[in-house]
Coordinates of C-alpha atoms and ligand atoms in Angstrom, one line a residue:
M1 CA 45.4 190.1 351.1
S2 CA 44.0 192.7 353.8
K3 CA 40.0 193.8 354.3
I4 CA 38.1 191.8 352.2
D5 CA 34.4 194.0 351.0
L6 CA 32.3 190.5 350.6
S7 CA 29.5 192.0 348.1
K8 CA 33.0 192.6 345.8
L9 CA 34.6 189.7 346.1
Y10 CA 31.2 187.9 345.4
E11 CA 30.8 190.2 342.1
V12 CA 34.7 190.1 340.9
A13 CA 34.6 186.2 340.9
Q14 CA 31.1 185.6 339.4
N15 CA 32.7 187.6 336.1
H16 CA 36.3 186.1 336.7
S17 CA 34.9 182.1 335.9
L18 CA 33.5 183.7 332.9
A19 CA 36.7 185.1 331.3
T20 CA 39.2 182.7 331.3
T21 CA 42.2 184.1 334.0
N22 CA 44.0 183.0 336.5
A23 CA 43.2 185.8 339.0
H24 CA 41.9 185.4 342.2
P25 CA 39.3 184.9 342.8
H26 CA 37.9 181.6 342.3
S27 CA 35.0 180.4 342.4
S28 CA 32.9 177.2 342.6
D29 CA 30.9 176.2 339.4
D30 CA 28.0 177.4 340.5
G31 CA 30.2 180.6 342.1
N32 CA 28.6 178.7 345.7
V33 CA 32.0 178.9 346.7
V34 CA 34.4 181.3 346.3
G35 CA 38.0 182.5 347.9
V36 CA 41.8 183.5 347.5
H37 CA 44.9 181.4 348.4
N38 CA 48.4 182.1 349.1
G39 CA 51.2 179.4 349.0
I40 CA 51.6 176.3 346.5
I41 CA 49.5 172.8 346.7
E42 CA 51.4 170.4 345.4
N43 CA 49.2 168.0 344.5
Y44 CA 46.8 169.8 342.3
Q45 CA 46.9 168.7 339.2
E46 CA 45.7 164.1 340.9
Q47 CA 43.1 166.9 342.6
R48 CA 42.0 168.1 339.9
E49 CA 41.6 165.5 337.9
K50 CA 40.0 163.7 339.9
L51 CA 37.5 166.6 340.7
I52 CA 37.1 166.6 336.2
K53 CA 35.9 162.6 336.7
K54 CA 33.4 163.9 339.0
G55 CA 32.1 166.6 336.4
Y56 CA 34.2 169.9 337.2
S57 CA 35.4 172.0 334.6
F58 CA 38.2 174.7 335.5
T59 CA 39.0 178.0 333.8
S60 CA 42.1 178.4 334.8
Q61 CA 45.5 176.8 335.1
T62 CA 45.6 177.5 338.8
D63 CA 46.0 175.5 342.0
T64 CA 44.0 177.7 344.0
E65 CA 40.7 176.9 341.9
V66 CA 41.4 173.1 342.4
A67 CA 41.1 173.9 346.2
I68 CA 38.3 176.2 345.8
K69 CA 36.3 172.7 344.1
L70 CA 37.4 170.5 346.4
I71 CA 35.4 172.2 349.1
D72 CA 32.8 172.5 347.2
Y73 CA 32.7 168.9 346.2
Y74 CA 33.0 168.0 349.9
Y75 CA 30.4 171.0 350.7
K76 CA 28.0 169.6 348.1
K77 CA 28.5 165.7 348.4
Y78 CA 27.9 165.5 352.5
N79 CA 25.9 168.2 353.0
L80 CA 28.5 169.6 355.4
G81 CA 29.0 172.6 357.0
P82 CA 31.9 175.1 355.8
T83 CA 34.6 174.3 358.6
D84 CA 34.0 170.4 357.8
A85 CA 33.9 170.8 354.1
I86 CA 37.1 172.8 354.6
S87 CA 38.5 170.8 356.9
R88 CA 38.0 167.4 354.6
A89 CA 39.4 169.4 352.1
M90 CA 42.8 170.1 353.8
V91 CA 43.9 166.6 354.6
R92 CA 43.7 165.6 351.0
I93 CA 45.9 168.8 349.8
R94 CA 49.7 168.5 350.0
G95 CA 51.8 171.5 349.9
S96 CA 51.5 174.9 351.6
Y97 CA 48.1 177.3 352.2
A98 CA 46.4 180.4 353.7
L99 CA 43.0 180.1 352.1
C100 CA 40.2 182.5 352.3
I101 CA 37.2 181.1 351.8
M102 CA 33.5 182.2 351.5
F103 CA 30.2 180.6 350.8
K104 CA 27.1 181.5 349.5
D105 CA 24.4 180.3 351.9
Y106 CA 26.9 181.9 354.6
P107 CA 26.6 185.2 354.0
G108 CA 28.8 188.4 356.3
E109 CA 31.5 185.0 357.0
I110 CA 34.6 184.6 355.8
Y111 CA 36.5 181.4 356.7
C112 CA 40.1 181.2 356.7
A113 CA 42.0 177.9 356.6
R114 CA 46.3 178.0 357.2
K115 CA 49.6 175.7 356.9
D116 CA 52.7 176.8 356.4
S117 CA 51.5 180.3 354.5
P118 CA 52.1 183.7 357.0
M119 CA 48.2 184.4 357.9
I120 CA 46.9 186.6 360.5
I121 CA 43.9 187.4 361.9
G122 CA 42.6 191.0 363.1
I123 CA 40.0 192.3 365.0
S124 CA 38.2 195.7 365.8
N125 CA 35.0 197.4 366.6
G126 CA 32.7 195.2 365.1
E127 CA 34.9 194.5 362.0
S128 CA 37.3 191.6 361.2
Y129 CA 40.4 191.5 359.0
V130 CA 42.8 188.9 357.2
A131 CA 46.0 189.7 355.8
S132 CA 49.5 188.0 355.2
D133 CA 51.0 189.9 357.6
V134 CA 50.4 192.7 360.2
P135 CA 51.7 195.6 359.0
A136 CA 49.1 195.0 356.3
I137 CA 46.5 195.8 358.5
L138 CA 48.1 198.3 361.2
K139 CA 45.7 201.3 359.7
Y140 CA 42.5 199.3 361.2
T141 CA 43.7 197.7 364.1
R142 CA 46.9 196.6 366.2
S143 CA 44.8 193.2 368.1
V144 CA 45.8 190.1 366.5
Y145 CA 45.1 186.4 366.0
Y146 CA 48.0 184.5 364.9
I147 CA 46.2 181.3 363.4
G148 CA 48.3 178.4 363.5
N149 CA 49.0 175.2 361.3
M150 CA 45.9 173.3 360.2
Q151 CA 43.6 175.3 361.7
I152 CA 40.5 177.1 360.8
A153 CA 39.1 180.6 361.4
R154 CA 35.2 182.0 360.9
L155 CA 35.3 186.0 360.4
Q156 CA 32.3 187.4 361.4
K157 CA 31.4 191.1 361.7
G158 CA 33.9 191.7 364.8
E159 CA 33.9 188.3 365.9
V160 CA 36.9 185.3 365.5
T161 CA 35.9 181.9 366.3
F162 CA 38.8 179.4 365.9
F163 CA 38.4 175.5 364.8
N164 CA 41.3 172.6 365.0
I165 CA 41.0 170.2 361.9
D166 CA 38.4 168.0 363.2
S167 CA 36.6 171.1 363.2
E168 CA 36.2 171.7 367.3
E169 CA 36.0 175.0 368.1
I170 CA 39.5 176.0 370.1
Q171 CA 40.9 179.5 371.4
L172 CA 43.5 181.6 370.5
P173 CA 45.3 184.2 372.5
L174 CA 44.6 187.5 371.3
T175 CA 47.8 189.5 370.4
E176 CA 48.3 193.5 371.2
I177 CA 50.8 194.4 368.6
K178 CA 53.0 197.0 370.3
W179 CA 54.7 199.2 367.1
D180 CA 52.8 201.7 365.7
A181 CA 51.3 202.4 362.5
E182 CA 53.6 204.8 361.9
S183 CA 56.9 202.8 362.3
A184 CA 55.3 201.1 359.4
E185 CA 55.4 204.0 356.7
K186 CA 58.3 206.2 355.5
G187 CA 58.8 208.7 358.0
G188 CA 59.8 211.4 356.0
Y189 CA 61.9 209.3 354.1
K190 CA 61.8 208.8 350.4
H191 CA 62.0 205.1 350.6
F192 CA 61.1 202.3 353.0
M193 CA 64.8 200.9 352.7
L194 CA 66.6 204.4 353.0
K195 CA 64.6 204.7 356.6
E196 CA 64.9 201.6 357.2
I197 CA 69.2 201.9 357.0
H198 CA 68.7 204.8 359.0
E199 CA 66.9 203.0 361.8
Q200 CA 69.9 200.9 362.3
P201 CA 71.4 202.5 365.3
K202 CA 68.0 202.5 367.3
V203 CA 67.1 198.8 366.4
V204 CA 70.6 197.3 367.2
R205 CA 70.5 199.4 370.4
D206 CA 67.0 198.0 371.2
T207 CA 68.3 194.0 370.5
I208 CA 71.2 194.6 372.1
N209 CA 69.4 196.2 375.3
S210 CA 66.5 193.4 374.9
V211 CA 69.1 190.7 376.6
L212 CA 71.4 193.1 378.8
K213 CA 70.5 193.1 382.6
D214 CA 73.0 194.7 385.0
N215 CA 75.8 194.7 381.8
I216 CA 75.4 191.1 381.9
V217 CA 73.9 188.8 378.8
H218 CA 70.9 187.3 380.1
F219 CA 68.8 184.9 377.9
D220 CA 65.9 184.5 380.4
S221 CA 63.8 183.0 378.3
F222 CA 65.7 180.3 376.8
N223 CA 65.1 176.3 377.3
L224 CA 69.2 176.1 377.3
T225 CA 71.1 175.7 381.1
D226 CA 75.0 176.5 380.8
E227 CA 75.2 172.5 381.6
E228 CA 73.2 172.0 377.9
I229 CA 75.5 174.7 376.5
K230 CA 78.7 173.0 377.8
E231 CA 77.6 169.9 376.4
I232 CA 77.0 171.2 372.7
D233 CA 80.1 170.3 370.2
T234 CA 78.8 171.5 367.1
V235 CA 76.3 174.4 366.0
Y236 CA 75.0 174.1 362.7
I237 CA 74.0 177.3 361.1
I238 CA 70.8 177.6 359.0
A239 CA 69.3 180.5 356.7
C240 CA 68.6 182.0 353.2
G241 CA 70.2 185.1 351.2
S242 CA 71.0 187.8 353.4
A243 CA 70.2 185.3 356.8
Y244 CA 72.6 183.1 355.3
H245 CA 75.4 185.7 355.1
V246 CA 74.5 186.2 358.9
G247 CA 75.4 182.9 359.4
V248 CA 78.7 183.0 357.5
A249 CA 80.1 186.0 359.8
I250 CA 78.5 184.5 363.1
Q251 CA 80.3 180.9 362.4
Y252 CA 83.5 183.4 362.4
V253 CA 83.0 184.9 365.8
I254 CA 81.5 181.7 367.3
E255 CA 84.7 180.1 366.4
S256 CA 86.8 182.7 367.6
L257 CA 85.5 182.3 371.2
T258 CA 84.9 178.9 371.6
S259 CA 85.7 175.3 370.8
L260 CA 82.4 174.8 369.1
S261 CA 82.4 173.3 365.4
V262 CA 80.4 175.5 363.4
R263 CA 78.6 174.7 360.3
V264 CA 76.8 177.2 358.2
E265 CA 74.3 175.8 355.6
L266 CA 71.6 177.2 353.3
A267 CA 68.2 176.1 354.0
S268 CA 67.6 175.1 350.9
E269 CA 70.1 172.8 350.6
F270 CA 69.6 171.3 354.0
R271 CA 66.9 170.1 353.6
Y272 CA 67.5 167.7 350.9
R273 CA 70.8 166.6 352.6
E274 CA 71.4 163.6 354.5
M275 CA 73.6 165.2 356.7
K276 CA 74.3 163.1 359.7
L277 CA 73.6 165.9 362.6
R278 CA 75.5 165.2 365.5
Q279 CA 73.6 165.0 369.1
N280 CA 75.2 166.8 370.6
S281 CA 74.7 169.7 368.2
L282 CA 72.5 173.1 368.7
V283 CA 70.7 174.1 365.2
I284 CA 70.3 177.2 365.1
V285 CA 68.1 179.7 362.3
I286 CA 68.1 182.9 361.6
S287 CA 65.0 184.6 359.9
Q288 CA 63.4 187.8 359.5
S289 CA 60.5 187.0 358.3
G290 CA 60.1 183.7 360.2
E291 CA 58.4 181.9 357.7
T292 CA 61.3 181.1 354.9
A293 CA 59.9 178.1 353.7
D294 CA 63.0 176.2 353.8
T295 CA 64.2 177.4 356.6
L296 CA 61.3 176.3 357.8
A297 CA 61.2 173.1 356.9
A298 CA 65.0 172.6 358.0
L299 CA 63.7 173.6 361.6
R300 CA 61.1 171.0 361.9
M301 CA 63.7 168.5 360.1
S302 CA 66.3 169.2 362.8
K303 CA 63.4 169.0 365.7
D304 CA 62.6 165.6 363.9
R305 CA 66.1 164.6 364.5
G306 CA 66.0 165.5 368.2
I307 CA 68.4 168.4 367.6
K308 CA 67.6 171.1 369.9
T309 CA 67.1 174.7 368.1
L310 CA 67.0 178.4 368.6
G311 CA 65.3 181.0 366.1
I312 CA 66.8 184.1 365.7
V313 CA 63.7 185.5 364.2
N314 CA 62.2 189.1 363.7
V315 CA 58.7 188.7 363.2
V316 CA 56.8 187.5 366.8
G317 CA 54.2 184.7 366.2
S318 CA 55.8 183.6 363.1
S319 CA 56.1 180.0 362.3
I320 CA 59.4 179.9 362.7
A321 CA 59.0 181.5 366.3
R322 CA 56.6 179.6 367.3
E323 CA 58.1 176.6 366.5
A324 CA 61.6 176.8 367.5
D325 CA 62.4 175.4 371.1
N326 CA 63.6 178.9 371.5
V327 CA 63.9 182.6 369.6
F328 CA 65.9 185.3 370.6
Y329 CA 63.9 188.1 369.3
T330 CA 65.5 190.7 367.0
L331 CA 63.8 193.9 367.9
A332 CA 64.0 195.3 363.9
G333 CA 59.8 195.9 363.9
P334 CA 58.5 195.7 360.2
E335 CA 60.3 195.7 357.8
I336 CA 59.3 196.6 354.4
S337 CA 62.0 197.3 352.0
V338 CA 62.4 194.1 350.1
A339 CA 65.8 193.8 350.6
T340 CA 66.6 193.4 354.2
T341 CA 69.0 196.0 356.0
K342 CA 68.1 196.5 359.6
A343 CA 66.9 193.0 360.3
Y344 CA 70.4 191.5 359.0
S345 CA 71.9 194.2 361.2
C346 CA 69.9 193.0 363.9
Q347 CA 70.7 189.4 363.1
L348 CA 74.3 190.4 363.3
V349 CA 74.5 191.0 366.7
A350 CA 72.1 188.4 368.0
G351 CA 74.9 186.5 366.4
Y352 CA 77.3 188.3 368.4
L353 CA 75.8 188.3 371.5
L354 CA 75.1 184.4 371.3
A355 CA 78.8 183.6 370.6
L356 CA 79.9 185.4 373.6
Q357 CA 76.8 184.0 376.0
F358 CA 78.0 180.5 374.7
A359 CA 81.9 181.5 375.5
K360 CA 80.9 182.2 379.0
S361 CA 78.1 179.4 379.5
R362 CA 81.1 177.1 378.3
S363 CA 83.8 178.9 380.5
E364 CA 86.1 179.8 377.5
I365 CA 86.4 183.3 378.3
T366 CA 87.7 185.2 381.2
D367 CA 85.7 188.0 383.2
E368 CA 87.8 190.6 381.2
K369 CA 87.5 189.5 378.2
Y370 CA 83.9 189.3 378.3
T371 CA 83.2 192.6 379.6
E372 CA 85.7 194.0 377.2
L373 CA 83.6 192.4 374.1
L374 CA 79.8 193.2 375.3
E375 CA 81.5 197.2 375.6
A376 CA 82.4 196.5 372.1
I377 CA 79.3 195.4 370.9
K378 CA 77.5 198.6 372.9
T379 CA 79.4 200.7 370.6
I380 CA 78.0 199.9 367.6
P381 CA 74.7 201.8 367.3
D382 CA 76.7 204.8 367.8
K383 CA 79.4 204.3 365.2
I384 CA 76.5 202.8 362.8
E385 CA 75.0 206.3 363.1
K386 CA 78.9 208.3 362.6
I387 CA 79.0 206.3 359.4
L388 CA 75.5 208.0 358.4
V389 CA 76.6 211.1 358.9
D390 CA 79.1 210.4 356.2
K391 CA 77.0 209.2 353.4
E392 CA 77.0 212.1 351.0
R393 CA 80.7 210.9 349.9
L394 CA 79.0 207.5 349.1
Q395 CA 76.1 209.0 347.0
W396 CA 78.7 210.6 344.8
Y397 CA 80.9 207.8 344.2
S398 CA 77.5 205.4 343.3
T399 CA 77.8 207.8 340.5
K400 CA 80.7 205.9 339.0
L401 CA 78.9 202.7 339.5
V402 CA 75.1 203.4 337.8
N403 CA 76.3 202.5 334.5
I404 CA 78.5 199.8 335.0
T405 CA 77.8 196.0 334.3
D406 CA 79.8 193.7 336.7
S407 CA 80.9 193.7 340.1
F408 CA 83.3 191.6 342.3
F409 CA 83.3 191.7 345.9
I410 CA 86.4 190.4 347.6
G411 CA 87.4 189.9 351.3
R412 CA 88.7 187.0 353.3
G413 CA 87.6 185.9 356.8
I414 CA 84.5 188.2 358.5
D415 CA 85.6 190.5 355.1
Y416 CA 83.9 188.1 352.6
A417 CA 81.0 187.0 355.1
I418 CA 80.2 191.3 354.6
G419 CA 81.4 191.2 350.6
M420 CA 78.8 188.1 349.8
E421 CA 75.6 190.6 351.1
G422 CA 77.4 193.2 350.0
S423 CA 76.9 191.9 346.8
L424 CA 73.7 190.2 346.9
K425 CA 72.2 194.1 348.0
L426 CA 74.0 195.7 344.8
K427 CA 72.7 192.7 342.5
E428 CA 68.5 192.3 343.8
I429 CA 68.6 196.0 344.0
S430 CA 70.3 197.4 341.0
Y431 CA 70.4 194.8 338.8
I432 CA 73.9 195.0 338.0
H433 CA 75.6 191.5 337.9
S434 CA 78.0 191.4 341.3
E435 CA 79.7 187.9 342.3
A436 CA 81.1 187.7 345.7
Y437 CA 85.0 185.8 346.5
A438 CA 86.9 185.1 349.3
A439 CA 89.8 187.2 348.4
G440 CA 92.3 184.2 348.6
E441 CA 89.8 181.9 345.5
L442 CA 90.4 184.8 342.9
K443 CA 93.6 183.0 341.5
H444 CA 91.6 179.8 341.6
G445 CA 89.4 181.0 338.4
P446 CA 87.2 184.4 338.4
I447 CA 90.6 186.4 337.8
S448 CA 90.0 185.5 334.3
L449 CA 87.0 187.9 334.1
I450 CA 88.9 190.9 335.7
E451 CA 89.6 193.4 332.4
D452 CA 89.6 196.9 332.1
G453 CA 87.5 198.9 334.1
T454 CA 85.7 195.7 336.0
V455 CA 85.1 197.7 339.6
V456 CA 86.2 195.1 342.8
I457 CA 85.1 196.1 346.3
S458 CA 86.9 195.1 348.4
V459 CA 86.4 194.7 352.5
V460 CA 88.8 195.1 354.3
T461 CA 88.9 195.4 358.1
Q462 CA 90.8 192.0 359.5
D463 CA 93.6 193.3 360.6
K464 CA 95.7 190.1 360.3
L465 CA 94.3 189.6 356.9
V466 CA 95.0 193.2 355.7
E467 CA 98.0 192.6 353.9
K468 CA 96.8 189.6 352.5
T469 CA 93.7 191.3 350.4
I470 CA 95.9 194.0 349.6
S471 CA 97.8 191.7 347.5
N472 CA 94.7 191.1 346.2
M473 CA 93.6 193.9 345.1
V474 CA 96.8 194.8 343.8
E475 CA 96.4 192.1 341.6
V476 CA 93.3 193.1 339.8
K477 CA 94.4 196.6 339.7
S478 CA 97.1 195.5 337.8
R479 CA 94.9 193.8 334.8
G480 CA 92.8 197.2 334.8
A481 CA 90.3 196.6 337.9
K482 CA 88.5 199.9 339.3
V483 CA 89.1 199.1 343.0
M484 CA 87.3 200.5 345.9
A485 CA 87.9 199.5 349.7
V486 CA 85.1 199.5 353.0
T487 CA 88.0 199.8 355.9
T488 CA 88.0 200.5 359.5
A489 CA 89.8 204.1 360.2
G490 CA 93.3 204.3 360.5
K491 CA 93.9 201.8 357.6
Y492 CA 94.7 204.9 355.1
F493 CA 97.3 203.4 353.2
L494 CA 94.9 201.7 351.3
E495 CA 94.4 204.8 349.2
D496 CA 97.6 203.8 347.4
T497 CA 95.8 200.7 346.2
A498 CA 91.6 201.7 345.8
E499 CA 90.3 204.8 343.5
F500 CA 87.9 205.1 346.6
V501 CA 88.0 204.2 350.4
C502 CA 85.2 204.6 352.8
Y503 CA 86.5 204.7 356.1
V504 CA 84.1 202.9 359.1
P505 CA 84.9 203.9 363.0
A506 CA 87.6 201.3 364.4
I507 CA 86.1 198.1 366.5
E508 CA 86.9 194.8 367.7
N509 CA 87.6 193.0 364.6
L510 CA 84.9 190.5 365.7
F511 CA 82.0 193.0 365.1
A512 CA 83.6 195.3 362.3
G513 CA 80.8 193.5 359.7
S514 CA 78.0 195.1 361.5
L515 CA 80.1 198.7 360.5
S516 CA 81.4 197.7 357.3
V517 CA 78.3 196.6 355.8
V518 CA 76.7 200.1 356.4
P519 CA 78.5 201.6 353.4
L520 CA 77.6 198.9 351.2
Q521 CA 74.0 199.1 351.6
L522 CA 74.0 203.0 351.2
L523 CA 76.2 202.1 347.9
S524 CA 73.1 199.5 346.5
Y525 CA 70.4 202.0 347.7
Y526 CA 72.0 204.9 346.0
V527 CA 73.1 203.0 342.8
S528 CA 70.0 201.6 342.2
I529 CA 68.3 205.3 343.1
G530 CA 70.9 206.4 340.2
K531 CA 69.5 203.9 337.6
G532 CA 65.7 204.9 338.7
F533 CA 64.4 201.4 340.0
D534 CA 62.0 200.5 342.5
V535 CA 64.2 200.7 345.3
D536 CA 62.1 199.2 347.8
K537 CA 60.3 196.5 345.4
P538 CA 62.7 195.0 342.7
R539 CA 61.6 192.4 340.3
N540 CA 61.4 189.5 340.9
L541 CA 61.4 189.1 344.2
A542 CA 58.9 188.7 347.1
K543 CA 59.6 189.8 351.3
S544 CA 58.8 186.0 352.2
V545 CA 59.9 183.5 350.4
T546 CA 56.8 181.3 351.5
V547 CA 57.4 178.7 348.8
E548 CA 60.1 177.2 348.0
Ligands
LIG1 C1 68.0 190.1 350.7 C2 66.9 189.8 351.7 C3 66.8 187.9 351.6 C4 66.4 187.0 352.8 C5 65.9 185.6 352.7 C6 65.7 185.1 354.0 O1 67.7 191.5 350.9 O2 66.4 190.3 351.9 O3 67.7 187.0 350.9 O4 67.4 187.6 353.6 O5 64.4 185.6 351.4 O6 64.8 185.7 354.7 P1 64.5 185.7 356.0 O7 65.0 186.3 356.5 O8 62.8 186.3 356.2 O9 64.1 184.2 356.2

């Protein structure tokens, strides 16, 4: 959704009700109420049948048409004003929605309603805007309202009024967006993904600096005291996709620095399990958009069970940011490319800093070790910069992967977590089948898939595990695999086994993932470009997954 021309929308809706199509906007039978919708209305069949009994007919198969006609029904039957008609419909429909509705009797006004789907409202010099996220309206304004769940807004020229579900007027704060419109543009790069990969040194540095004061990590805005952190015995990390992969990597770091038990859960699984959460626990949800439906649901479930929650979130004012008890904002800025890169990297460092803080609050780390690890974290941005300078080698190697059909990513410990992310990056933008395996698992089944020419990409940064992973690389190589490795400087012996080795700067093992992931992002990017795909908008994928 972006700036809406009222007269055009009416015109389109009128013509649309004649044509049998599912495209928005949809309108009531007499064209009196018209609207567009983002989200899913779960009980639309039930509402549709009720409306049919009341004499309504439907031209599309959509849940949106049902919502519009339900509003129209209350509007006419009870002779209600727009906000009352909308709120009546809102309590009848189940699911998620960001709805924009217009009434012929109220020209010059757009009504918006929101539940669990992203929606923001902007305002400037006599104009009002509605969109699902901030970058869509940055060209026009930086003054934004974050409409809450189950709230309604009335947009008039340059004026917005908010209402609660009882149609009572409410006040919402106006937020000034600090990022400029330029940062949402490509800034000279061919694609957003490449631009965002190159922004990583800066945004990772910003994220680290945001919690550093006098060389100590401070989480001033957290409601968690050292005493409370000491009492925690279990940390659940819950997320989806790449954010879940961050959780897997962070698990190793927290376990290594503290005595906390850590469980990492896929939000889509967690929400339907009957997991008995320990009361002395902390739930960390990770989300770039802050709107991922499953992650949001997991957060709400955890809160309902009285568990303290903490969100690692990128989008300010998003649902997860608003609902989590504590928020650690990553400062990645707007991420436009569907495949995450810079937000992922910021989430990783956010996780390291949290792990460090947990260790300190629980007195499980010496001051010397704390300083040493913090210094290591602070070197990450410069080291990422160095990897980016050397990207041509990866571009060259990517040409060898353009025509492959299958690939495996292997690694152990943190390297396994990074392999999972590398594998997802490759498959989502280059459509090459790819699997990530903990290297030790290969011989429990997947090794039977290795044949002449199968590509195996190994991540080998963890000193304790190097030999083990090399033995797995040798196993697949002897079965015909083409082996590539990403490792830290100094492990030159990998060239005996791998046909191509990419070196990242040496770093404390716990934080090596922040470096080893960068060549994998670049490799996926170049393979996708080599295949001629739309790297920023891979097929079948959306940037925010706001439905289950
Ligand atoms: C992959 C990717 C997705 C997201 C996932 C969670 O490149 O971007 O896997 O990581 O959809 O999204 P957020 O972080 O917005 O909750």
